[in-house]
Coordinates of N, CA and C in Angstrom, one line a residue:
X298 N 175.2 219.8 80.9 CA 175.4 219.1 79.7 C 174.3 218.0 79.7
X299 N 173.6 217.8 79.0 CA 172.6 216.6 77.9 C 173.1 215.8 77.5
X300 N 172.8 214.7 77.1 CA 172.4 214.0 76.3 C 171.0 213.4 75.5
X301 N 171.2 212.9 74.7 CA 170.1 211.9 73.8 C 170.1 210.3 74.5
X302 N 168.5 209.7 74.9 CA 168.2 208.9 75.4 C 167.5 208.2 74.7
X303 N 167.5 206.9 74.7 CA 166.7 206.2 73.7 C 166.1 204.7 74.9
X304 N 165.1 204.7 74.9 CA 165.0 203.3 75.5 C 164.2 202.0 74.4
X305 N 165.5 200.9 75.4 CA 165.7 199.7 74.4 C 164.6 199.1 75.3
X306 N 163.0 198.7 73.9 CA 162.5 197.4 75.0 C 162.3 196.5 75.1
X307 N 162.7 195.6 76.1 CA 162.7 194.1 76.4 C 161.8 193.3 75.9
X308 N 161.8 192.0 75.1 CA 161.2 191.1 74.9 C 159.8 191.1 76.0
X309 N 158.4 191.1 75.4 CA 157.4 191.4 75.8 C 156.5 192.9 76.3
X310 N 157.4 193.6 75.1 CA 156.7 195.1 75.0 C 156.6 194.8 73.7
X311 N 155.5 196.2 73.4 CA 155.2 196.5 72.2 C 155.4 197.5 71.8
X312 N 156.1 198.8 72.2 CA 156.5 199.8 72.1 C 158.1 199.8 70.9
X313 N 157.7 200.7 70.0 CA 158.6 200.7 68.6 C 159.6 201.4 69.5
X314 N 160.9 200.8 69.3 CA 162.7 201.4 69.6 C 162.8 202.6 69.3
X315 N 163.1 203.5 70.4 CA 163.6 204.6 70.4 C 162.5 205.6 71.1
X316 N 161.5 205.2 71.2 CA 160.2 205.8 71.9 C 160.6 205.8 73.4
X317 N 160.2 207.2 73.9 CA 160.2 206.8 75.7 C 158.8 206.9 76.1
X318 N 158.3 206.5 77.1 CA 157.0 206.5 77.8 C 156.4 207.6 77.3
X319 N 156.9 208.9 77.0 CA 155.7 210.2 76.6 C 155.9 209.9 74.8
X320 N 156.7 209.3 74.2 CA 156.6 208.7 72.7 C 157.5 209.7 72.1
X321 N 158.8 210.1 72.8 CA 159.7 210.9 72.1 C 160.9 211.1 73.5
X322 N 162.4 210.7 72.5 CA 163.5 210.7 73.1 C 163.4 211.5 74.3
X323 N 164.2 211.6 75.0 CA 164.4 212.5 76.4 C 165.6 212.3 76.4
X324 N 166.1 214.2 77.2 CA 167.5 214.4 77.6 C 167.2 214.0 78.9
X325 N 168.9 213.9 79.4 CA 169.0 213.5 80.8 C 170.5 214.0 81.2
X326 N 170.8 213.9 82.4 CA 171.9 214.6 82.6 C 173.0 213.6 82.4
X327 N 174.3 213.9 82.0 CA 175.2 213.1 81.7 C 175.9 212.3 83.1
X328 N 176.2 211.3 82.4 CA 176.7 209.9 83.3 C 178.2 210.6 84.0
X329 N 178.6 210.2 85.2 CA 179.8 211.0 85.4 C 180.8 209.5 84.9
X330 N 180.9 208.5 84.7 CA 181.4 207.6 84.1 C 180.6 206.6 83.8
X331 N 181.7 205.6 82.8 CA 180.7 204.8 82.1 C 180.2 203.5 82.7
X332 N 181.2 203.0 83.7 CA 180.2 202.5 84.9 C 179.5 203.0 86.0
X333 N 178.5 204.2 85.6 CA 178.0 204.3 86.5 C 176.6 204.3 86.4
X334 N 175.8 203.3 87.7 CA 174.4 203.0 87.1 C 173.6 203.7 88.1
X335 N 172.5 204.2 87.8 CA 171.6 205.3 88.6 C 170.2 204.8 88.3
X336 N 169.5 204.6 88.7 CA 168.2 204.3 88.3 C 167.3 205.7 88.2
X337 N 166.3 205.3 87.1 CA 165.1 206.5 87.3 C 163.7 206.2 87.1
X338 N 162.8 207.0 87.8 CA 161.7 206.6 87.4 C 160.4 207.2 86.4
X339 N 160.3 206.7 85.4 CA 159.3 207.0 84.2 C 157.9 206.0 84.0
X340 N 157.1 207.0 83.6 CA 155.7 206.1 83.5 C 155.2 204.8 84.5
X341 N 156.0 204.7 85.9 CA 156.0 204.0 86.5 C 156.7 202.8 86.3
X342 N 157.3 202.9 85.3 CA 158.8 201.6 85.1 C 160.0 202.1 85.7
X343 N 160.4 201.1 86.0 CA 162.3 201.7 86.8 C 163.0 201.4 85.6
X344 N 163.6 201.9 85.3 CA 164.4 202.2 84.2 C 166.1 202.4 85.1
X345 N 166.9 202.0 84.3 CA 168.3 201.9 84.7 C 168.9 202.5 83.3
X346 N 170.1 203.3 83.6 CA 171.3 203.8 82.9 C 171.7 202.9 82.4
X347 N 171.9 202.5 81.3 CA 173.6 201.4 81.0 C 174.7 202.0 80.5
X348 N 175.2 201.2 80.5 CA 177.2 202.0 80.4 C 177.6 201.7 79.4
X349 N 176.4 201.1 78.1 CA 176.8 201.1 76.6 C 176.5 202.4 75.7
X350 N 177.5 203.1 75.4 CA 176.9 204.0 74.4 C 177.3 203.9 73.2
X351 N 176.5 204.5 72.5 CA 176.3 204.0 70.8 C 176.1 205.1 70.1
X352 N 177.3 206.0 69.6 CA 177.2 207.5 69.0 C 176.7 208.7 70.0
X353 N 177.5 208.3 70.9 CA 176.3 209.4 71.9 C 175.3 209.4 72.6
X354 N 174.2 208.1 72.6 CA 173.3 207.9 72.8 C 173.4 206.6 74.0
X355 N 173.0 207.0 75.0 CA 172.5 206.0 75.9 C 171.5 204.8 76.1
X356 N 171.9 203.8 75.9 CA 170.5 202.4 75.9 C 169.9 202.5 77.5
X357 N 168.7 202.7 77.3 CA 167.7 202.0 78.5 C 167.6 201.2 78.1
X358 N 167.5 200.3 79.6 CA 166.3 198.9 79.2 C 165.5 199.1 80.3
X359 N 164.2 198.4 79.7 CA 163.1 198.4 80.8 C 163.2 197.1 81.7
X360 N 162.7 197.8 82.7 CA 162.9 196.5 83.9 C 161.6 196.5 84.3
X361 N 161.2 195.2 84.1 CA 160.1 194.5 84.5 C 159.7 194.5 85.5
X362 N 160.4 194.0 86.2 CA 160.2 193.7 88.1 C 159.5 194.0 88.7
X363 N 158.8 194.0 89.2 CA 157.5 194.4 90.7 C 157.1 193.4 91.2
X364 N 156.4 194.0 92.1 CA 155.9 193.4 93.3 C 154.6 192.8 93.3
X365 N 154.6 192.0 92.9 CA 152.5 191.8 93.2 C 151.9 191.3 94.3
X366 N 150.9 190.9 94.2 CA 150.3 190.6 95.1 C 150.8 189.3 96.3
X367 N 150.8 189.7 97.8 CA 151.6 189.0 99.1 C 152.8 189.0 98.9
X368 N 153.4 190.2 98.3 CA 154.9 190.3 98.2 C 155.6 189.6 97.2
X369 N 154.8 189.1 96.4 CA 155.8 188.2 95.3 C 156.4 188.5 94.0
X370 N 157.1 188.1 93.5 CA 157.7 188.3 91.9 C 157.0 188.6 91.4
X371 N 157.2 189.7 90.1 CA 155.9 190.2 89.5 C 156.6 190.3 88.1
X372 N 155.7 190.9 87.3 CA 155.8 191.1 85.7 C 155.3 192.6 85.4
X373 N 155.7 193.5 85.4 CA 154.9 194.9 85.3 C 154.8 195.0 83.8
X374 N 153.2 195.2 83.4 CA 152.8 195.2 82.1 C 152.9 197.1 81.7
X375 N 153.1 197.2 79.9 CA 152.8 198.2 79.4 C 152.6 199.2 80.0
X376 N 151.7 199.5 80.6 CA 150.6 200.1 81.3 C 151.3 201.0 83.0
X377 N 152.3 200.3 83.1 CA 153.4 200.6 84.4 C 152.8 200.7 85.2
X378 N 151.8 199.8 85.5 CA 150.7 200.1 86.5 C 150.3 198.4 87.0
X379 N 149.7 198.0 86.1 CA 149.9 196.8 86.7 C 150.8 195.4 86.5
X380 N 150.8 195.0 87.7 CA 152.0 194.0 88.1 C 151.1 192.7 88.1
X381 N 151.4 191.7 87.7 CA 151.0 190.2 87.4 C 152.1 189.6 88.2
X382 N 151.4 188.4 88.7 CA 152.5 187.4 89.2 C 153.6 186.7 88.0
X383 N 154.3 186.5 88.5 CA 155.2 186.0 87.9 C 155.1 184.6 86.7
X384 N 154.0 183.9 87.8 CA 153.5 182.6 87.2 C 152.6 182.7 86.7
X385 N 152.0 184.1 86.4 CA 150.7 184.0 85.2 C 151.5 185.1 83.7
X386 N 152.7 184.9 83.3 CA 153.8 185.1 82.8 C 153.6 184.0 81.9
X387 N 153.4 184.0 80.8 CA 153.0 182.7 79.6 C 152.6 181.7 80.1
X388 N 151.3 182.0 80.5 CA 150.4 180.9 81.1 C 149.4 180.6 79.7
X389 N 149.3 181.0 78.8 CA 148.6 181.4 77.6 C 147.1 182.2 77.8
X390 N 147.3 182.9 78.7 CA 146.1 183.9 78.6 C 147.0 184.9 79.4
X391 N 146.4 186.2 78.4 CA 146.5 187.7 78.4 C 146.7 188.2 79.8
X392 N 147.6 188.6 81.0 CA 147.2 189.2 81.7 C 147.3 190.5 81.7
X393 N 148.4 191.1 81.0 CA 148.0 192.2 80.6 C 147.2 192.9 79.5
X394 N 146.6 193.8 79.5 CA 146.1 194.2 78.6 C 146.4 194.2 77.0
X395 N 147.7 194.3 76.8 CA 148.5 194.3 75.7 C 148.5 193.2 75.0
X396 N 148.7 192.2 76.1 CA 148.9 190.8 75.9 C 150.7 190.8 75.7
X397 N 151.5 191.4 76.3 CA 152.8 191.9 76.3 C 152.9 190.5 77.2
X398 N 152.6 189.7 77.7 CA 153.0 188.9 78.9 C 152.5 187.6 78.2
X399 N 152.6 187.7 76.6 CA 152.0 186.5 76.2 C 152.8 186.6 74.8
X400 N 153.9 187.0 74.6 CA 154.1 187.2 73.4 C 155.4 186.2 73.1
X401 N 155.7 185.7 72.0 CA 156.3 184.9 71.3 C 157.8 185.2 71.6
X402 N 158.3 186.7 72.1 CA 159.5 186.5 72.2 C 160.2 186.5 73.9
X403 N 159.0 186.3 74.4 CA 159.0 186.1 76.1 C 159.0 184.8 76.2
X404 N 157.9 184.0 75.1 CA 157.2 182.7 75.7 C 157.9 181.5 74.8
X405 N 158.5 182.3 73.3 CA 159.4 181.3 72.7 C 159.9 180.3 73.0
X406 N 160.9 180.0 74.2 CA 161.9 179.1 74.7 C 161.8 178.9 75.6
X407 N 160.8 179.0 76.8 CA 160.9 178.6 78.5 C 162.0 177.5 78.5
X408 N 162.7 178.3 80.0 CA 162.4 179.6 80.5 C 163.6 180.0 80.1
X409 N 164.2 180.1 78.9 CA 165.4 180.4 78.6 C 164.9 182.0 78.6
X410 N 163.8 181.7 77.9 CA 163.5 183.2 76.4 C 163.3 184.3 78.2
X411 N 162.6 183.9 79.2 CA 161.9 184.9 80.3 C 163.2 185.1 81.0
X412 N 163.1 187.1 81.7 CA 163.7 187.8 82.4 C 164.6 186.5 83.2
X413 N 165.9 186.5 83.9 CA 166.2 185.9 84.9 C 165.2 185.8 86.4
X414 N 165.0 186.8 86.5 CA 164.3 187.6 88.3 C 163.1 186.7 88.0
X415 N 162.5 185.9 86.9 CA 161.0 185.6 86.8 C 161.1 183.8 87.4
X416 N 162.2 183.7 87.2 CA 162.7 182.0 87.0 C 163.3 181.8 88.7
X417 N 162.7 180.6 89.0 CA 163.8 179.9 89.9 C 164.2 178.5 89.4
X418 N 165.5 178.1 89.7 CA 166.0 176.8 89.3 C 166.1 176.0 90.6
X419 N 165.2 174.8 90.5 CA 165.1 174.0 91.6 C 166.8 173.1 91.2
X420 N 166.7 172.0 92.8 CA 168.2 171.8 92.7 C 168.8 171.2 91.8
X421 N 167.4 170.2 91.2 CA 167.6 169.3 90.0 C 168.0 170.2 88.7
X422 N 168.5 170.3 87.9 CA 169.0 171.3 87.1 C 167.8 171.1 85.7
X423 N 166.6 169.9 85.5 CA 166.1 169.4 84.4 C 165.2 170.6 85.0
X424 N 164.5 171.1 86.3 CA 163.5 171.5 86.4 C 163.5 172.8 87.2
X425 N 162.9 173.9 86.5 CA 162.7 174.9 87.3 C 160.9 175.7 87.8
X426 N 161.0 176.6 88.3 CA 159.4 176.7 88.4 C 159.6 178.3 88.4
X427 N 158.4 179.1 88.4 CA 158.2 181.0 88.6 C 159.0 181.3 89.7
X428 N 159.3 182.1 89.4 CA 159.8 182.9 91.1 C 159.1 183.5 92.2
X429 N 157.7 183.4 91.7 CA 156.6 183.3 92.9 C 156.2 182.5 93.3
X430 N 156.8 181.0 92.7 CA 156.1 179.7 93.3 C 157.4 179.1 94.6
X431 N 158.4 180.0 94.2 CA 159.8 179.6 95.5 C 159.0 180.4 97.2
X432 N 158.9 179.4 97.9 CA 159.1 180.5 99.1 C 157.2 180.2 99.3
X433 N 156.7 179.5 98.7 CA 154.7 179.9 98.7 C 154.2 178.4 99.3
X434 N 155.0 177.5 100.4 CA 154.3 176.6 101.1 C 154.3 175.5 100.3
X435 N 154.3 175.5 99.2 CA 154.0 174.3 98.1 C 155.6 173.6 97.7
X436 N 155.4 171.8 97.5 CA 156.5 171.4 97.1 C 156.1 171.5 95.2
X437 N 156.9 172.5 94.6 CA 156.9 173.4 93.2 C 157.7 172.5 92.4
X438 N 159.2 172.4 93.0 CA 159.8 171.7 92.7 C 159.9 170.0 92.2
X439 N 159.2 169.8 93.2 CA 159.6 168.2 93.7 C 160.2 167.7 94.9
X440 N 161.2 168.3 95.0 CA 162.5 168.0 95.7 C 162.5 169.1 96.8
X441 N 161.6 169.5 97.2 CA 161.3 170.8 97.6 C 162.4 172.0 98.0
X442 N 163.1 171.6 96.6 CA 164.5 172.8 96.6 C 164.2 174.0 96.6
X443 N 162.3 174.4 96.4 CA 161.7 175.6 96.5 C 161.3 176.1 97.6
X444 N 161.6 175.4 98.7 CA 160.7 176.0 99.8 C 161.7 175.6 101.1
X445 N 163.1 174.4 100.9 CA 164.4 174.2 102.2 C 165.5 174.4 101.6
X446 N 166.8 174.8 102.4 CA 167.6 174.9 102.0 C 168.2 176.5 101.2
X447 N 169.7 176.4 100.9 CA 170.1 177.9 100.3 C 169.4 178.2 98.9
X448 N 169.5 177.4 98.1 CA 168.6 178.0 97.0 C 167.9 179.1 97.7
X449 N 166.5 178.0 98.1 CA 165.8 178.6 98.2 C 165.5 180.0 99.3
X450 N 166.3 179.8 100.1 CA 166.6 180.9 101.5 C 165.0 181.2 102.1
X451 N 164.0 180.3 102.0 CA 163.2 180.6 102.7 C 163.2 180.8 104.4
X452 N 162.1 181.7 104.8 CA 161.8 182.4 105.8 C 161.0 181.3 106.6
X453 N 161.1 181.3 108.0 CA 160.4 180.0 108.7 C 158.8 180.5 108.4
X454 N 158.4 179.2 108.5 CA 156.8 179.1 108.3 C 156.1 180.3 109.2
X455 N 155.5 180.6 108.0 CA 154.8 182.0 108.9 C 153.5 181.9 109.4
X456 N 152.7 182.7 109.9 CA 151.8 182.4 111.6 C 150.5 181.6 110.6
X457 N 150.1 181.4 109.4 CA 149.3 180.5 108.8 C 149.5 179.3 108.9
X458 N 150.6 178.4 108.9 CA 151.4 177.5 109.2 C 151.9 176.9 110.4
X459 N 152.0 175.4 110.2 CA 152.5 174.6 111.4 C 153.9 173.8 110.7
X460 N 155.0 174.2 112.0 CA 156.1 173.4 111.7 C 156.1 172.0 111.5
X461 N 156.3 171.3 110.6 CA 156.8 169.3 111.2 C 157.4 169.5 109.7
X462 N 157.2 167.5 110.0 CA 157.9 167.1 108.9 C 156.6 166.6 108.2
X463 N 156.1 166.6 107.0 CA 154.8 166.4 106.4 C 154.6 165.1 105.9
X464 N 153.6 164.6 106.1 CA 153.2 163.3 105.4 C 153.2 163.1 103.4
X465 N 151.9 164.5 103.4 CA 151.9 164.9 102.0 C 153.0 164.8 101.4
X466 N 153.0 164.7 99.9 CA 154.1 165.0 99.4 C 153.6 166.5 98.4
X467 N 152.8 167.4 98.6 CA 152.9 168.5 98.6 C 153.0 169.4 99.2
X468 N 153.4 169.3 100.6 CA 154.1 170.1 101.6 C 156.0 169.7 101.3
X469 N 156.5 171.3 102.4 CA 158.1 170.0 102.6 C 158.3 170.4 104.2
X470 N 157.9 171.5 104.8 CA 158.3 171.9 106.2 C 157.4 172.1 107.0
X471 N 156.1 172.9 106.4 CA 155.1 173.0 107.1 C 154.1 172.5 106.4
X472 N 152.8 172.9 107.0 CA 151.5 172.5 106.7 C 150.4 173.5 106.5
X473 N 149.4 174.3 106.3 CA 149.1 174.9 106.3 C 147.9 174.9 107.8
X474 N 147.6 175.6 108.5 CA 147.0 175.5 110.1 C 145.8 175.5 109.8
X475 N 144.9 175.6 108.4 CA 143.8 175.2 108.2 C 143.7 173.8 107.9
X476 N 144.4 173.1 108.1 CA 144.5 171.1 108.5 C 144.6 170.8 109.8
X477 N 144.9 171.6 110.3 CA 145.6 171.3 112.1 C 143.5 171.0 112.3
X478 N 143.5 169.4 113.5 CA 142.6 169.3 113.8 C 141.2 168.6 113.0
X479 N 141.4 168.4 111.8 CA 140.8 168.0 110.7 C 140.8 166.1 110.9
X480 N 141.3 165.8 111.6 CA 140.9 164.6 111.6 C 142.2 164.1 110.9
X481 N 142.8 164.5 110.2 CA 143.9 163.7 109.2 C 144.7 163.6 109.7
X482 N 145.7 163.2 109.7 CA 147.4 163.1 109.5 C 148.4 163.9 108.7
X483 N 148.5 164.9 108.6 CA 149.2 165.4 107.7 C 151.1 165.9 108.3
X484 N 151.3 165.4 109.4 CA 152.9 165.6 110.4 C 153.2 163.8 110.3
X485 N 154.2 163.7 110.0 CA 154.6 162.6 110.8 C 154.3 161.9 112.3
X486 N 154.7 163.3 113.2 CA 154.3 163.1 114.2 C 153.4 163.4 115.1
X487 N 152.4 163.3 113.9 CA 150.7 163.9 114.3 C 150.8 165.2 115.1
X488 N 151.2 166.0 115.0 CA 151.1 167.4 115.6 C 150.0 168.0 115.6
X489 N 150.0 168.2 114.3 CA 148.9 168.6 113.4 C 147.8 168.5 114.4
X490 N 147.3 167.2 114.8 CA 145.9 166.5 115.0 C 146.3 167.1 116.7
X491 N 147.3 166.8 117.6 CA 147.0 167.1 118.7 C 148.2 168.1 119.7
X492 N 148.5 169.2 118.7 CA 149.3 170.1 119.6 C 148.8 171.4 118.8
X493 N 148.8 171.3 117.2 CA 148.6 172.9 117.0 C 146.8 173.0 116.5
X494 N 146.7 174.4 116.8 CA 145.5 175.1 116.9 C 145.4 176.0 115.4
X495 N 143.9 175.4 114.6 CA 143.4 176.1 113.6 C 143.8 177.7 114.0

């Protein structure tokens, strides 16, 4: 047994409702209940089942999500091929081709209007930043609720990096080990200058 598939698509496509990636409905095999979610893969989008049906017909939505570049939150454009960072995501220039990553009902409302997975919310609740800028060395935040702490669940400073406590106030844990030795101060407790190695 078949069904009729239709995929719904998310704020920041340009593809007309009811079109799938080859530009016409597709059957698929039927859901064995209606919560049940299976993912698939088309045109290089991951695409998910939903458990709304509507006359017989099953809603896709497209999922954005990938990976881009040093492992980070991504934006997968039209094209299911390439992935943008997160934070070049209504920056007001085009990264995708389409310009799907710049459009009015993505970039309407920051960051209400963008995906959840694209957003992090630092601890202060007035301010949030990309989801590629959580976890990338940088105090994003402010309060560096992006880079210590459960929010953020970052991973200890990795082998580019030196542990302390930072002078900067654009560090919050480490430092980056291209400062180690530079003459500056960048640790509290001068590490930096006389324990770790560029």
């Amino acid at each position: 047994m078949s069904i009729t598939v239709r995929e719904v698509v998310l704020p920041g496509t340009n593809r007309e409702e009811g079109k799938g990636p080859a530009g016409r409905c597709r059957a698929v095999p039927a859901l064995h209940s209606p919560s049940h979610h299976q993912p698939f893969l088309g045109s290089g989008v991951l695409f998910h089942r939903a458990v709304v049906t509507l006359g017989g017909t099953i809603m896709l939505h497209v999922n954005r999500f990938c990976t881009a570049s040093n492992n980070r939150t991504g934006f997968l454009c039209d094209d299911g091929v390439t992935c943008i960072p997160a934070s070049q995501v209504c920056d007001r220039v085009s990264s995708c081709r389409n310009g799907e990553d710049e459009q009015e009902k993505l970039c309407g409302d920051l960051p209400h209007s963008l995906p959840g997975y694209l957003v992090f919310r630092c601890s202060n609740p007035m301010y949030w930043v990309y989801a590629d800028q959580r976890c990338n060395g940088m105090n994003d935040c402010g309060d560096c609720s992006d880079e210590m702490g459960s929010l953020a669940a970052c991973p200890p400073c990795g082998s580019a990096w030196w542990s302390c406590s930072p002078v900067l106030y654009e560090f919050c844990s480490c430092v980056p080990r291209r400062l180690c030795r530079d003459g500056v101060q960048h640790c509290l407790s001068w590490s930096d200058e006389y324990i770790c190695r560029p």
